[in-house]
Every structure is written in structure tokens, then in C-alpha cells.
Short mmCIF file of C-alpha atoms in Angstrom, two decimals:
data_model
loop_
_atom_site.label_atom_id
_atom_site.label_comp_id
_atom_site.label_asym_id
_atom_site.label_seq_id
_atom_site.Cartn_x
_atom_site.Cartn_y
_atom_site.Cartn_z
CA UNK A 1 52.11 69.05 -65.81
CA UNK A 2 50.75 69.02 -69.32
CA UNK A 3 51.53 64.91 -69.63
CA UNK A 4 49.96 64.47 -66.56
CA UNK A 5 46.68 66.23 -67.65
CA UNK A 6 46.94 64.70 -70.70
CA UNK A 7 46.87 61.52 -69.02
CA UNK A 8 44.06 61.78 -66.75
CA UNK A 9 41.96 62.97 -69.67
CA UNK A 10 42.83 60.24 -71.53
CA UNK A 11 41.85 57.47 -68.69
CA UNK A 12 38.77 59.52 -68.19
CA UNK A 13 37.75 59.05 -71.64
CA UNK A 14 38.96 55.58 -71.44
CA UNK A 15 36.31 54.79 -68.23
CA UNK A 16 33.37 56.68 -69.81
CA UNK A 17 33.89 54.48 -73.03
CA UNK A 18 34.07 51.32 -71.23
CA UNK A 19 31.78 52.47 -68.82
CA UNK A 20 28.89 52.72 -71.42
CA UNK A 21 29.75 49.87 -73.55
CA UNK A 22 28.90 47.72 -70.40
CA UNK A 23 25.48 50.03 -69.56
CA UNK A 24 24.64 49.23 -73.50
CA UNK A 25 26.10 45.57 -73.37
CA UNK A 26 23.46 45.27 -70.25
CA UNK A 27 20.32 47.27 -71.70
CA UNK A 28 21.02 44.72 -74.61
CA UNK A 29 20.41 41.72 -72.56
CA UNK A 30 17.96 42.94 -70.86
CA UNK A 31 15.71 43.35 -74.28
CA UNK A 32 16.60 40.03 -75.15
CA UNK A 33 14.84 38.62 -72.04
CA UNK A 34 11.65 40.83 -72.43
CA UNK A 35 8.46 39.96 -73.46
CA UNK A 36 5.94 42.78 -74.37
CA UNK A 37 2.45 41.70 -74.04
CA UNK A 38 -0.26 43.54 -75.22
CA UNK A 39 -3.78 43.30 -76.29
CA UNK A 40 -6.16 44.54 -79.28
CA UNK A 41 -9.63 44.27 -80.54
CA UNK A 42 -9.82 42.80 -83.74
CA UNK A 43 -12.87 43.07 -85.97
CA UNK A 44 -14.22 39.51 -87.96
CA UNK A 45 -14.88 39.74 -91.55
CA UNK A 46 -18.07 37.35 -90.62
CA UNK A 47 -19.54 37.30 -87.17
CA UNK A 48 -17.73 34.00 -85.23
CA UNK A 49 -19.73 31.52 -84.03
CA UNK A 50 -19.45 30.41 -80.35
CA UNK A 51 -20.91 27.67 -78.76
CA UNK A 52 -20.99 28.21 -75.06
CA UNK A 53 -20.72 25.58 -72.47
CA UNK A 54 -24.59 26.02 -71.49
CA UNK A 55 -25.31 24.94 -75.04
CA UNK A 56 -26.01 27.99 -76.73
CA UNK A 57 -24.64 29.61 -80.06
CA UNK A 58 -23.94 33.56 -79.88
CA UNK A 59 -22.05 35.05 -82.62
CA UNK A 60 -19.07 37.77 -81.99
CA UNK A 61 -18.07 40.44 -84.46
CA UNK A 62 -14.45 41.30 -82.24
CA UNK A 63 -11.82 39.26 -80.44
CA UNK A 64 -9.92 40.80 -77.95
CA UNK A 65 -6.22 39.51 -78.81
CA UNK A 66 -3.49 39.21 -76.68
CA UNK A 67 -0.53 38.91 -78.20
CA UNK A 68 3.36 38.89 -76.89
CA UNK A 69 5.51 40.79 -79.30
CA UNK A 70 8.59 40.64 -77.75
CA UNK A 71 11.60 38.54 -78.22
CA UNK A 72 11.31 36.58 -75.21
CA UNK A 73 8.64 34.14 -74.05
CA UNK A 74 5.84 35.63 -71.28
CA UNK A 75 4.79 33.12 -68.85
CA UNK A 76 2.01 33.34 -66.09
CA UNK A 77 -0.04 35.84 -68.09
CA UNK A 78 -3.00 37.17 -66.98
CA UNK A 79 -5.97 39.42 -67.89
CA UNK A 80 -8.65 41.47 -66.07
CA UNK A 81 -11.37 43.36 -68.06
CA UNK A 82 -12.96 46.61 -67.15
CA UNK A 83 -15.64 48.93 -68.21
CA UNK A 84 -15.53 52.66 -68.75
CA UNK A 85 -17.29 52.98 -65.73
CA UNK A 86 -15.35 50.91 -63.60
CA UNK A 87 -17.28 47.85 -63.68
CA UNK A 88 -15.98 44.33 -64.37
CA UNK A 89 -16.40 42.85 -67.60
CA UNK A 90 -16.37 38.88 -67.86
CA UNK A 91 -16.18 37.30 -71.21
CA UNK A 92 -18.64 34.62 -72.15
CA UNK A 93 -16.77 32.13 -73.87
CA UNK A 94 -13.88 32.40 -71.04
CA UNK A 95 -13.55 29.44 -68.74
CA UNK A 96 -12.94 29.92 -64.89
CA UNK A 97 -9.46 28.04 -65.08
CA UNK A 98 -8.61 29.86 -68.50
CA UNK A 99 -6.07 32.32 -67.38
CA UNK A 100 -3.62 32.77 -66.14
CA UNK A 101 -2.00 30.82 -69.44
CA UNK A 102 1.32 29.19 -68.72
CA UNK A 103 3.05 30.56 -71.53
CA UNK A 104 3.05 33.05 -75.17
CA UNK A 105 5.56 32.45 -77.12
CA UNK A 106 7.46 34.66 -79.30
CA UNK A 107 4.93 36.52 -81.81
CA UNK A 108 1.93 34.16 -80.31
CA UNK A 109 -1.51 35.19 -80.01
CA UNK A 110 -4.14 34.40 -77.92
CA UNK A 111 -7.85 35.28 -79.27
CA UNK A 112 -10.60 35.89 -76.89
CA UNK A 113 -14.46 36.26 -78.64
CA UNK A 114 -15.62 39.12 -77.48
CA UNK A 115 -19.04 38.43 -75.65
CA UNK A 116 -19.80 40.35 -72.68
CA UNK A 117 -21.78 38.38 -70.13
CA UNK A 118 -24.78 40.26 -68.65
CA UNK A 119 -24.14 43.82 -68.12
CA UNK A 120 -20.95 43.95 -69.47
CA UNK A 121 -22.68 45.11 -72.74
CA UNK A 122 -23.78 48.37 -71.69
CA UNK A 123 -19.82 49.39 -71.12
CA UNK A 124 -20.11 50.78 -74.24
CA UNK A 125 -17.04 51.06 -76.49
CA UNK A 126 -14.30 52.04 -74.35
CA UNK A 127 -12.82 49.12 -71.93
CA UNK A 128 -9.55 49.27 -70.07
CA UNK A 129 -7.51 46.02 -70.06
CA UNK A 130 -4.50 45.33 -67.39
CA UNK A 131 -1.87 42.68 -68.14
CA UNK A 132 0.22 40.88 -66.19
CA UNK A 133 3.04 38.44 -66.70
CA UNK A 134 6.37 37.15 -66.52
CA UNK A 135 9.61 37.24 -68.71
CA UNK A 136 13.37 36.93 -68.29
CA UNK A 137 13.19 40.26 -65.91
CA UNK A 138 10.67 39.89 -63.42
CA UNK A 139 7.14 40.69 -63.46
CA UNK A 140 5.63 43.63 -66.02
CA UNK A 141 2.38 44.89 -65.70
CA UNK A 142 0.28 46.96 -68.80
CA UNK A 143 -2.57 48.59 -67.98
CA UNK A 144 -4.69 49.54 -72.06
CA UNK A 145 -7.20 52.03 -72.55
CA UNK A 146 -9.29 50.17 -75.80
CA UNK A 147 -11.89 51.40 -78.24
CA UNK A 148 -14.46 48.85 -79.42
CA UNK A 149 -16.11 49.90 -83.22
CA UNK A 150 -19.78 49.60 -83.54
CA UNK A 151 -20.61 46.37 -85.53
CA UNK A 152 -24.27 47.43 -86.09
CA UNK A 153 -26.52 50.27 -86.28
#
């Protein structure tokens, strides 16, 4: 009786072990097809200068970045902007067509000026930024609560 226990314990062990080598050998490959796209403000040493396609020149003290830091390509990324309160905010120097881009690689970063059109100014510092996109396991979705710093008194 004791060989037999002695047995079954051991084949036990022996199915757990191989049982979470595969779950790790998985969860491995699964990272390695992930992207992880996120975004940040970033403040400008010196005000940029944008030209707009009306013509005129407006100067931004942040980008918003988006940036994948995963180890696997996003494609089909988009981006929707929204106030504190709720409201839409639509960037100035962002064309209709713009997003959603085909494709971050690996480390890349996409800057955005940050100019508010119209109303979007009186958000106030704290926006909320969703993300969507595509890697090697489907579609992810981030949704960013952001802080904006003053850039003048």
C-alpha cells in the first residue's frame, strides 16, 4: 500500500510540475505578443511652435505622448480626450484622419502639442485619456486619469 501511495504522490507532483511549466511557458508568450500603450504629458523646456492648418502660429508648453512600451508592436491605435467634467477635448494641431495610427513600434512615441481647441481650455488640469489598440492578443483598452502642470501664473 505504501508503494502505491508513494506512487500516486509522485505522479501528482509530476502533473502539477508540468502542469505549471506549460501555464508559465504560455503567460510567457503571451508577454511577448503584448504591447502596452500608454500616454503622458510632457512639459517643453521652450514653448513649441505650431503652425496650424488655418495659418496661424500658437505656441504649446505640453505634449501629450503616447508611447507603446511593450515588447510587441500596437497597431490600430486610437485616442479620445476628455475633460474633468466630462466634456470632449479636441486637440488643435490634430488632423481629422490622424488617428487611428496604423502602427507604434517597440519603445515609439507619438507626440501630440497640447492645444485645446475652444473650450477645451477651461478643463482645467485634470483630463482623462482612453486608449485603444491592437497587439499579438486581441484588442486592449486603457482608460488614464492625467494631471496637466500650470505653465504660467
Amino acid at each position: 500500500m505504501n508503494a502505491w501511495l508513494g506512487t500516486a504522490i509522485a505522479l501528482a507532483a509530476l502533473a502539477l510540475s508540468a502542469a505549471t511549466a506549460y501555464q508559465q511557458h504560455r503567460n510567457r508568450r503571451r508577454e511577448g505578443r503584448a504591447a502596452e500603450v500608454t500616454a503622458y504629458f510632457h512639459r517643453t523646456a521652450e514653448y513649441a511652435r505650431v503652425k496650424l492648418p488655418d495659418g496661424t502660429v500658437r505656441e504649446a508648453g505640453y505634449h501629450l505622448v503616447v508611447w507603446n512600451r511593450g515588447p510587441a508592436p500596437a497597431t490600430a491605435v486610437q485616442l479620445e480626450l476628455t475633460a474633468a467634467d466630462g466634456e470632449s477635448v479636441q486637440l488643435a494641431d490634430l488632423g481629422a484622419d490622424e488617428f487611428p495610427l496604423s502602427r507604434i513600434d517597440r519603445d515609439g512615441r507619438y507626440p501630440l502639442p497640447w492645444l485645446p481647441v475652444g473650450d477645451g481650455q477651461r478643463g482645467g488640469r485634470r483630463f482623462t485619456v482612453r486608449l485603444r489598440w491592437q497587439d499579438g492578443n486581441g484588442p486592449q483598452e486603457r482608460l488614464l486619469p492625467l494631471r496637466k502642470g500650470q505653465t504660467s501664473l
